[in-house]
Short mmCIF file of C-alpha atoms in Angstrom, two decimals:
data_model
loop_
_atom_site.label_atom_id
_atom_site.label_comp_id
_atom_site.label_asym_id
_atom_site.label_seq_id
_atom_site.Cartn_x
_atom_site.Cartn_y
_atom_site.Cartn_z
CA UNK A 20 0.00 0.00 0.00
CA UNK A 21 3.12 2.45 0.60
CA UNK A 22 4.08 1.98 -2.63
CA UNK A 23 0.72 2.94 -4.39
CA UNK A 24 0.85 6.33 -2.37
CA UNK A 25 1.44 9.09 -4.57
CA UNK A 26 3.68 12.39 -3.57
CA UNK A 27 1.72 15.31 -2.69
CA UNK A 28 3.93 18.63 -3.73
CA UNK A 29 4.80 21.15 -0.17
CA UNK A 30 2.37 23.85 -1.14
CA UNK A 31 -0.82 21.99 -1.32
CA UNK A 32 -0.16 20.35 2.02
CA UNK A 33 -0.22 24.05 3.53
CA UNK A 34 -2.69 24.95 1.74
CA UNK A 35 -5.40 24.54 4.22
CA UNK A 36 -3.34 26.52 7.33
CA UNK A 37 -3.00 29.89 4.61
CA UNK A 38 -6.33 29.79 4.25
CA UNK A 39 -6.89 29.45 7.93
CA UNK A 40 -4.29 32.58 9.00
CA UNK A 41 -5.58 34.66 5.73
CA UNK A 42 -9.50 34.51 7.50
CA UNK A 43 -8.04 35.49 11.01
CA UNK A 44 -6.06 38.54 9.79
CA UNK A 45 -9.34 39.76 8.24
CA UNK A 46 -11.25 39.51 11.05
CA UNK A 47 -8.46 41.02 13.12
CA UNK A 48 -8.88 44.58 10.97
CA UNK A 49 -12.38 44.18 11.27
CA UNK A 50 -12.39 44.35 14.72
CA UNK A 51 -9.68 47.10 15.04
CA UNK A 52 -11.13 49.76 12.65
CA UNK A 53 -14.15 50.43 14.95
CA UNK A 54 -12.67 53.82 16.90
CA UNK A 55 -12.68 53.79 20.63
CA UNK A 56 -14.97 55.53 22.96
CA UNK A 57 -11.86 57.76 24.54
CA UNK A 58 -10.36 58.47 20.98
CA UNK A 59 -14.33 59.31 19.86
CA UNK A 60 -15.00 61.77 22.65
CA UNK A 61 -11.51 63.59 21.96
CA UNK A 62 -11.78 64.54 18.32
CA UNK A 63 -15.62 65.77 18.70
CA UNK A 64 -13.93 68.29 21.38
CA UNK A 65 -11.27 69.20 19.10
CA UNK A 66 -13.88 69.74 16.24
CA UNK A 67 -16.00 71.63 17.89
CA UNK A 68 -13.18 74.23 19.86
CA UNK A 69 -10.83 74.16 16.49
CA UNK A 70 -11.54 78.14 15.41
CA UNK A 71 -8.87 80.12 12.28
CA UNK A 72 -7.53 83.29 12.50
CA UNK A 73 -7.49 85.62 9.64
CA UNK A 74 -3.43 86.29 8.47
CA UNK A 75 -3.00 89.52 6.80
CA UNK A 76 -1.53 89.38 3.06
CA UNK A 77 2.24 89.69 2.45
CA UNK A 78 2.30 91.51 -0.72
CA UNK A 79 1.36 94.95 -0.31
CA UNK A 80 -0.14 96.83 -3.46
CA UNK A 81 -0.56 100.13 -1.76
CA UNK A 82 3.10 101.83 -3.68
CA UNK A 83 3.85 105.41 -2.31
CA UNK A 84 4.97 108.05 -4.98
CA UNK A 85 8.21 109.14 -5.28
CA UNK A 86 8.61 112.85 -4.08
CA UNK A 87 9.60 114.92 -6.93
CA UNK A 88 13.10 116.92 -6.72
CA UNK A 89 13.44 120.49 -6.25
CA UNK A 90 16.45 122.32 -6.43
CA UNK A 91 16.54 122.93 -3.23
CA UNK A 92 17.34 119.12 -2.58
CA UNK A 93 19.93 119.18 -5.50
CA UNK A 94 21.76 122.21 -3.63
CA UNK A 95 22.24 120.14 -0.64
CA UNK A 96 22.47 116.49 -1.69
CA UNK A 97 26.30 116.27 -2.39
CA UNK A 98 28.43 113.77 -3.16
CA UNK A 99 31.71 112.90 -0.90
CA UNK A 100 34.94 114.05 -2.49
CA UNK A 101 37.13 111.45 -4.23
CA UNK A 102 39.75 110.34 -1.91
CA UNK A 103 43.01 110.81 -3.36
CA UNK A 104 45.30 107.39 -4.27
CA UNK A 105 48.46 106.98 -2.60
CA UNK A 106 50.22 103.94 -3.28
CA UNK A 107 51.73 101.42 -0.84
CA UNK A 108 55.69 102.24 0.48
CA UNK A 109 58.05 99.56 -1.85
CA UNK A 110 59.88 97.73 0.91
CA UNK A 111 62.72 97.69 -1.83
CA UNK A 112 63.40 101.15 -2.41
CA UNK A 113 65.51 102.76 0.93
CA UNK A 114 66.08 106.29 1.43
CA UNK A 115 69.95 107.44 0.84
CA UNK A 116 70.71 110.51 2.37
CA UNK A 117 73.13 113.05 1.32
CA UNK A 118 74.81 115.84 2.60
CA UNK A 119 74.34 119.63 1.05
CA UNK A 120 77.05 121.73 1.36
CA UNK A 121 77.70 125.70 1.53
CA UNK A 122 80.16 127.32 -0.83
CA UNK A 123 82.72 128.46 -0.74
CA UNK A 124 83.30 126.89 2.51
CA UNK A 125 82.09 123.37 1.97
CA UNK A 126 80.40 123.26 5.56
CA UNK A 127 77.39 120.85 5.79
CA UNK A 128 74.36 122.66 5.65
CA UNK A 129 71.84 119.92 5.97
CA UNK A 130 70.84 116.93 4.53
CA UNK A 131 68.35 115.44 1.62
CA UNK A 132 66.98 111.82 0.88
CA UNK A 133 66.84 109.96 -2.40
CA UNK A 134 65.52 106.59 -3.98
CA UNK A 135 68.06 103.98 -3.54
CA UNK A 136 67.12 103.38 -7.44
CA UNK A 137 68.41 106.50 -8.46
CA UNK A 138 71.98 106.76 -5.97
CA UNK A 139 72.97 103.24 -4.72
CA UNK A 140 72.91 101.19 -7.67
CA UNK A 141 75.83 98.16 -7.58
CA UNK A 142 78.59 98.69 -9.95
CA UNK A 143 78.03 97.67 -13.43
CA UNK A 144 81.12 98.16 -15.58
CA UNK A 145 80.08 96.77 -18.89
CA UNK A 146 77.09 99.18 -18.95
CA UNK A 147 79.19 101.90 -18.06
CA UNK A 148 81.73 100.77 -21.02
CA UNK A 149 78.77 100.72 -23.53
CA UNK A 150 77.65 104.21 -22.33
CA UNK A 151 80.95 105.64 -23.19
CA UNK A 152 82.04 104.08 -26.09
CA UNK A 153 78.05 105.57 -27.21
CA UNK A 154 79.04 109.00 -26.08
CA UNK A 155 82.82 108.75 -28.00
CA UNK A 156 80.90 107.58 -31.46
CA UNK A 157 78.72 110.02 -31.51
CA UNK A 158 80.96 112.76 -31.52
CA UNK A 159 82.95 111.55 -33.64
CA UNK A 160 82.46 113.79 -37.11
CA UNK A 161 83.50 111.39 -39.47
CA UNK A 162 84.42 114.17 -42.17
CA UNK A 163 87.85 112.86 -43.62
CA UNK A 164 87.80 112.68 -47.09
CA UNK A 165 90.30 111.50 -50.06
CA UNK A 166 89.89 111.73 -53.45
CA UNK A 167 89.96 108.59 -55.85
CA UNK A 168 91.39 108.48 -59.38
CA UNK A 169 88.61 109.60 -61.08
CA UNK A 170 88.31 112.80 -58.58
CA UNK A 171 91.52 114.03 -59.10
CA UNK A 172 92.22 116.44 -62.05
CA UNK A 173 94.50 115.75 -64.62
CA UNK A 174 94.34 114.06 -68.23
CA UNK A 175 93.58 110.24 -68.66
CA UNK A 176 96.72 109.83 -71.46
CA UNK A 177 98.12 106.80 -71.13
CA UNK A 178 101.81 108.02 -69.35
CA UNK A 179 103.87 105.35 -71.99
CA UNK A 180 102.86 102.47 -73.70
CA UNK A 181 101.92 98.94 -72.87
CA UNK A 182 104.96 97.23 -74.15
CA UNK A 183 108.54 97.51 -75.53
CA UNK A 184 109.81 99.97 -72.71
CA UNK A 185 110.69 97.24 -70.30
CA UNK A 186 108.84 98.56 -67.22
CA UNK A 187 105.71 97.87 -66.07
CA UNK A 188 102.28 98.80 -67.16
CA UNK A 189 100.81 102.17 -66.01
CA UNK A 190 97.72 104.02 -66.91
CA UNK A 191 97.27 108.20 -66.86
CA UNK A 192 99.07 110.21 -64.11
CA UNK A 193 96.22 109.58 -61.43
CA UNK A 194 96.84 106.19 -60.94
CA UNK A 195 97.02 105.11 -57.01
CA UNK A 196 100.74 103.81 -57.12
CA UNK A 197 101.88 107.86 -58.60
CA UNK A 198 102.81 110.79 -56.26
CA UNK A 199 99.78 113.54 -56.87
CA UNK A 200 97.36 110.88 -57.83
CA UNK A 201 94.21 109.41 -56.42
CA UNK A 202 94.33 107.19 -53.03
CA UNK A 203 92.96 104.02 -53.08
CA UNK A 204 90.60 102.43 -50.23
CA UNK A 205 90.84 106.00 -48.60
CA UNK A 206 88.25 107.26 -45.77
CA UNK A 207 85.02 108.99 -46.91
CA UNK A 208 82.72 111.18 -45.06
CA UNK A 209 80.70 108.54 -42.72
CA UNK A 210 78.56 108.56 -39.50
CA UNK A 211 80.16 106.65 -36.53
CA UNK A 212 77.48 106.79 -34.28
CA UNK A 213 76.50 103.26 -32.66
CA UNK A 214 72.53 102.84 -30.82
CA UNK A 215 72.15 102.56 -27.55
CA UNK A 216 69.00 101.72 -25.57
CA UNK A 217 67.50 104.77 -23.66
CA UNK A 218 67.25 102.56 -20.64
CA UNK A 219 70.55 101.09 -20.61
CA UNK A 220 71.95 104.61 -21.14
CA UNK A 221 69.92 106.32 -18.31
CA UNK A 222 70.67 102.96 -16.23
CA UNK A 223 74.59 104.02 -16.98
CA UNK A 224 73.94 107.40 -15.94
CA UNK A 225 72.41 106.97 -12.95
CA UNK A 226 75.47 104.28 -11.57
CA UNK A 227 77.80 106.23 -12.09
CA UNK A 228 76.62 109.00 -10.33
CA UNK A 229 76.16 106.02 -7.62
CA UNK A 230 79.70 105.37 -8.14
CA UNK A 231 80.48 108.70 -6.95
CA UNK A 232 78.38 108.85 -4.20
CA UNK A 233 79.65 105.28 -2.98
CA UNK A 234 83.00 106.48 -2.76
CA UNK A 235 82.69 109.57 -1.12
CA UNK A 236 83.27 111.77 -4.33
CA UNK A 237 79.74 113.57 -4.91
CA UNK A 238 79.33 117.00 -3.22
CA UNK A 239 76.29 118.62 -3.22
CA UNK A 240 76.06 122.43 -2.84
CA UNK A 241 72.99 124.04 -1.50
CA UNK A 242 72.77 126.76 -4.18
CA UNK A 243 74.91 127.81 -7.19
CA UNK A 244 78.90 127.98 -6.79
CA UNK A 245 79.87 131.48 -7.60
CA UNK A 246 82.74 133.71 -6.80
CA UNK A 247 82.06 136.61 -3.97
CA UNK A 248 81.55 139.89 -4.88
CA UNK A 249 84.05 141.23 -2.87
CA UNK A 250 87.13 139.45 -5.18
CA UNK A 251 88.37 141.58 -7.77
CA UNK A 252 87.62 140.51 -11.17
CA UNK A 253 91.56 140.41 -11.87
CA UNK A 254 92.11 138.07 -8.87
CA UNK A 255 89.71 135.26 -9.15
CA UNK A 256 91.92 132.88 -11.12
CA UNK A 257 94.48 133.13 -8.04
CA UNK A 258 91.23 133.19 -5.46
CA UNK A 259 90.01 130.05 -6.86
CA UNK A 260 93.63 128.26 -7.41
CA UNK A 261 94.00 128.67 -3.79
CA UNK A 262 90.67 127.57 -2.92
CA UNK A 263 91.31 124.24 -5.00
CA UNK A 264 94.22 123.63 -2.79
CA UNK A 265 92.66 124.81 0.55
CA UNK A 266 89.73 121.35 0.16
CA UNK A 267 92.80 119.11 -1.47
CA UNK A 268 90.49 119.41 -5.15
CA UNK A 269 93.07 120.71 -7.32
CA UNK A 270 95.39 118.36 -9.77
CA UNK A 271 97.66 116.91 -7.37
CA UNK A 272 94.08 115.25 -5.72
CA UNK A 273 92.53 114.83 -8.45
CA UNK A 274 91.10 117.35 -10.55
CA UNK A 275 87.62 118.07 -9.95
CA UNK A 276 84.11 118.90 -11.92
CA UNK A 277 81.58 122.02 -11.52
CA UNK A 278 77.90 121.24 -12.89
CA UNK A 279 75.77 123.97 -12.54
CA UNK A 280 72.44 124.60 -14.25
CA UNK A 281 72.94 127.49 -15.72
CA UNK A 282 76.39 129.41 -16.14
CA UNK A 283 77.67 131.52 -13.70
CA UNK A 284 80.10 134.06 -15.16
CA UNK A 285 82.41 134.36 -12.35
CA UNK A 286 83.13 130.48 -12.06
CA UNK A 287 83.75 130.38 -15.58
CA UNK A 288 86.46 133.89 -15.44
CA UNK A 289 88.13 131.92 -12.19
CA UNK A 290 88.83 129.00 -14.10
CA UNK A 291 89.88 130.17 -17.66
CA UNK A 292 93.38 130.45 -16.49
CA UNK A 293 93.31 126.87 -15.08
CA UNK A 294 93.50 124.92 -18.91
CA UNK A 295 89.87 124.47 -18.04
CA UNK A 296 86.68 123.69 -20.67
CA UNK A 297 83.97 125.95 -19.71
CA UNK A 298 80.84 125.92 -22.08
CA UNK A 299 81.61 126.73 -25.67
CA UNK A 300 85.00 126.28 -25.12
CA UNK A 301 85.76 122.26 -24.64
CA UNK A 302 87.94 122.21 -27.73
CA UNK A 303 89.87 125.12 -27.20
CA UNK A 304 93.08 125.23 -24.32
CA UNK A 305 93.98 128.39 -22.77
CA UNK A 306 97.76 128.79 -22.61
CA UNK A 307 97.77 130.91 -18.75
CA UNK A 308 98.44 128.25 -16.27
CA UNK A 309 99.98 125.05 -16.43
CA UNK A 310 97.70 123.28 -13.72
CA UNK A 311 94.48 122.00 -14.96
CA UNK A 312 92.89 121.59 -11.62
CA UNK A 313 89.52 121.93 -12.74
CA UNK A 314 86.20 121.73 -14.77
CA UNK A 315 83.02 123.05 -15.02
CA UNK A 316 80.02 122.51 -17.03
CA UNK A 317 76.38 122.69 -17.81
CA UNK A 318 73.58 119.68 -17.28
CA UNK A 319 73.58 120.03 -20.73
CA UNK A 320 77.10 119.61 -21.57
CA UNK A 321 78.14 116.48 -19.05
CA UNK A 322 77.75 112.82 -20.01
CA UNK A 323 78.89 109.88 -18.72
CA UNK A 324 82.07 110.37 -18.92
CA UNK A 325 82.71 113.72 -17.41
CA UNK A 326 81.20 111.96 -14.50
CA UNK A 327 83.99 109.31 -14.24
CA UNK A 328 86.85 110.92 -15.57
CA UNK A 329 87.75 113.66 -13.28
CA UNK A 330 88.61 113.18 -9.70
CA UNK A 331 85.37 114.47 -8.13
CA UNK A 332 82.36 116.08 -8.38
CA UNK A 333 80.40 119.00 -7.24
CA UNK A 334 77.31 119.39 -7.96
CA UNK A 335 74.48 121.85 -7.66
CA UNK A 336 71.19 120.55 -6.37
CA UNK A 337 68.92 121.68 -9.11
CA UNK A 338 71.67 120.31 -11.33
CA UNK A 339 71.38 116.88 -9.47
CA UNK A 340 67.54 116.88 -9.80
CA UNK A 341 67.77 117.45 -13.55
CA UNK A 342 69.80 115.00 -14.21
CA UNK A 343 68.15 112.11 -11.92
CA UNK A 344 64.73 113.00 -13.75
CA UNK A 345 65.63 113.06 -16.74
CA UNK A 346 67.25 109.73 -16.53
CA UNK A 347 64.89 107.57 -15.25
CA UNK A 348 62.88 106.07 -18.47
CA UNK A 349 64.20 102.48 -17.46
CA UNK A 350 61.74 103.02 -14.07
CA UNK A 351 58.06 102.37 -13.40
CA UNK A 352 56.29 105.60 -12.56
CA UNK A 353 56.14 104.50 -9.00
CA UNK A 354 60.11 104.04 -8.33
CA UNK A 355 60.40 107.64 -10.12
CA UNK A 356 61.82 110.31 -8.48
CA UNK A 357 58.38 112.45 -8.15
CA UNK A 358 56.20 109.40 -7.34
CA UNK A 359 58.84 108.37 -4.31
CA UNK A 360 58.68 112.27 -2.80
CA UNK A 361 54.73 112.13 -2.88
CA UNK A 362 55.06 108.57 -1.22
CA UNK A 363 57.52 109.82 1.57
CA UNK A 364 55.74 112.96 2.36
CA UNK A 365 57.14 115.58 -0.34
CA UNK A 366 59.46 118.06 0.84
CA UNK A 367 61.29 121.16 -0.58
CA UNK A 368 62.52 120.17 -3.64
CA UNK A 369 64.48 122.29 -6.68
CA UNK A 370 62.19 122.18 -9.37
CA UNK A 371 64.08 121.36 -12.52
CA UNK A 372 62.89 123.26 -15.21
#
């Protein structure tokens, strides 16, 4: 009989307890949807105290006009004054101070500041170099002239003929290789003059006079050197020979350099006895005196190389300022000389004009 039994599959054996759990969970939500009597009595007091209150609307329509101007308003309404810029201190650029000096006496007076970009710049020979050898081409004038064969006057015969007289071949009489004829490969009028940056050139002006000022060789006068009124005019050669040797200036220190922005007469007549070029007068040597102790010149005479060449120089302070502005183009408008006064506070200055 076991073996005539046939298998029954899992699910239809619990079939009959699904059905069985599936009719007690209905009549378990039957039972629990009915509200109690406590939970009844609570929300018919709620309903019945629950009141709104009215909210009031956000958005307002209700726009106020705008009051019209009169020019009353306009006359008093005014608006703030623009503050003026002043740019931040460069913690690169240190004051150098420098002495001014009194003449004739050379006492120190007081004292001045400057940009460490204009007056404490590091030695830089090869720009220096290039700045001269600029300044020597250009003045060169480059007018020597020869004339070739065919500039030279004379007939274009043939001197003897080509062959039979046993010497060698010539042409006319301004042939190269005769006396009175043309010269071959000579020099022609030309222009020397070499280019030179602007900023390397104001760069070379400015270090050297940083050269001068490093080694204790840049004197600054308060105003403009001239000779008192109370020296005769025929005794200012001697006055200022004397005075050359009284500060150890003259030849046997070194000779020394006047630059002045304008001439001064009586400098000029104390020094024309000392072999000295004045303005107008660089090419031309007096013969009174046999010392040449010193020079003096304009701002617009001096280059580079009157600044190195001499043993010293003194220096007016207008001078000084003229030549510091107007060699500054390799600087940014704030590390120029006007922007750095304006940024330290100003201060009497000598306008160069």
């Amino acid at each position: 009989m076991a073996s005539q039994r046939v298998s029954t599959p899992a699910k239809h054996l619990l079939g009959g307890f699904r059905h069985a759990s599936r009719h007690q969970q209905c009549r378990a939500l039957t039972t629990d949807s009915t509200p109690s009597p406590n939970a009844t009595l609570a929300q018919t007091y709620h309903d019945a105290h629950l009141t709104s209150t009215p909210t009031e609307p956000i958005l307002i329509d209700d726009i106020s006009p705008i009051p019209p101007r009169t020019p009353s308003s306009r006359s008093t309404i005014r608006p703030p004054p623009p503050q003026r810029y002043t740019p931040p201190r460069n913690p690169f650029i240190k004051p150098t101070h420098l002495t001014l000096h009194a003449f004739p006496t050379l006492e120190p007076t007081t004292y001045t500041t400057y940009p460490s970009t204009h007056l404490l710049l590091p030695l830089r020979k090869d720009i220096l170099h290039r700045a001269i050898i600029y300044e020597a081409d250009s003045t060169r004038q480059g007018s020597a002239n020869t004339r070739w064969r065919d500039e030279v006057h004379g007939s274009g015969r043939k001197i003897r003929p080509q062959k039979g007289t046993g010497s060698a071949r010539l042409g006319d009489k301004k042939s190269p290789m005769l006396k009175g004829g043309g010269v071959a490969f000579g020099p022609k009028p030309r222009d020397f003059s070499t280019r030179l940056q602007r900023a390397v050139y104001d760069l070379a002006w400015r270090t050297a006079l940083s050269y001068r000022y490093a080694r204790g060789e840049l004197i600054v006068l308060e105003g403009q050197p001239s000779i008192p009124e109370e020296i005769h005019q025929d005794s200012r050669e001697r006055w200022m020979r004397d005075l050359l040797r009284h500060h150890r200036m003259g030849h046997a220190d070194g000779r020394t350099l006047f630059v002045t922005r304008y001439r001064s007469d009586s400098l000029w007549e104390s020094l024309r006895g000392q072999k000295v070029y004045g303005v107008g007068q660089r090419k031309v040597k007096d013969t009174v005196g046999d010392s040449r102790d010193a020079r003096a010149l304009t701002v617009e005479e001096v280059d580079v190389k009157d600044l190195l060449e001499l043993g010293r120089v003194v220096v007016e302070r207008g001078a000084l300022e003229r030549m510091l502005r107007g060699h500054e183009s390799d600087l940014t408008p704030t590390q120029k000389l006007g922007a750095w006064r304006r940024m330290m506070g100003g201060g009497a200055l000598a306008e160069a004009t």
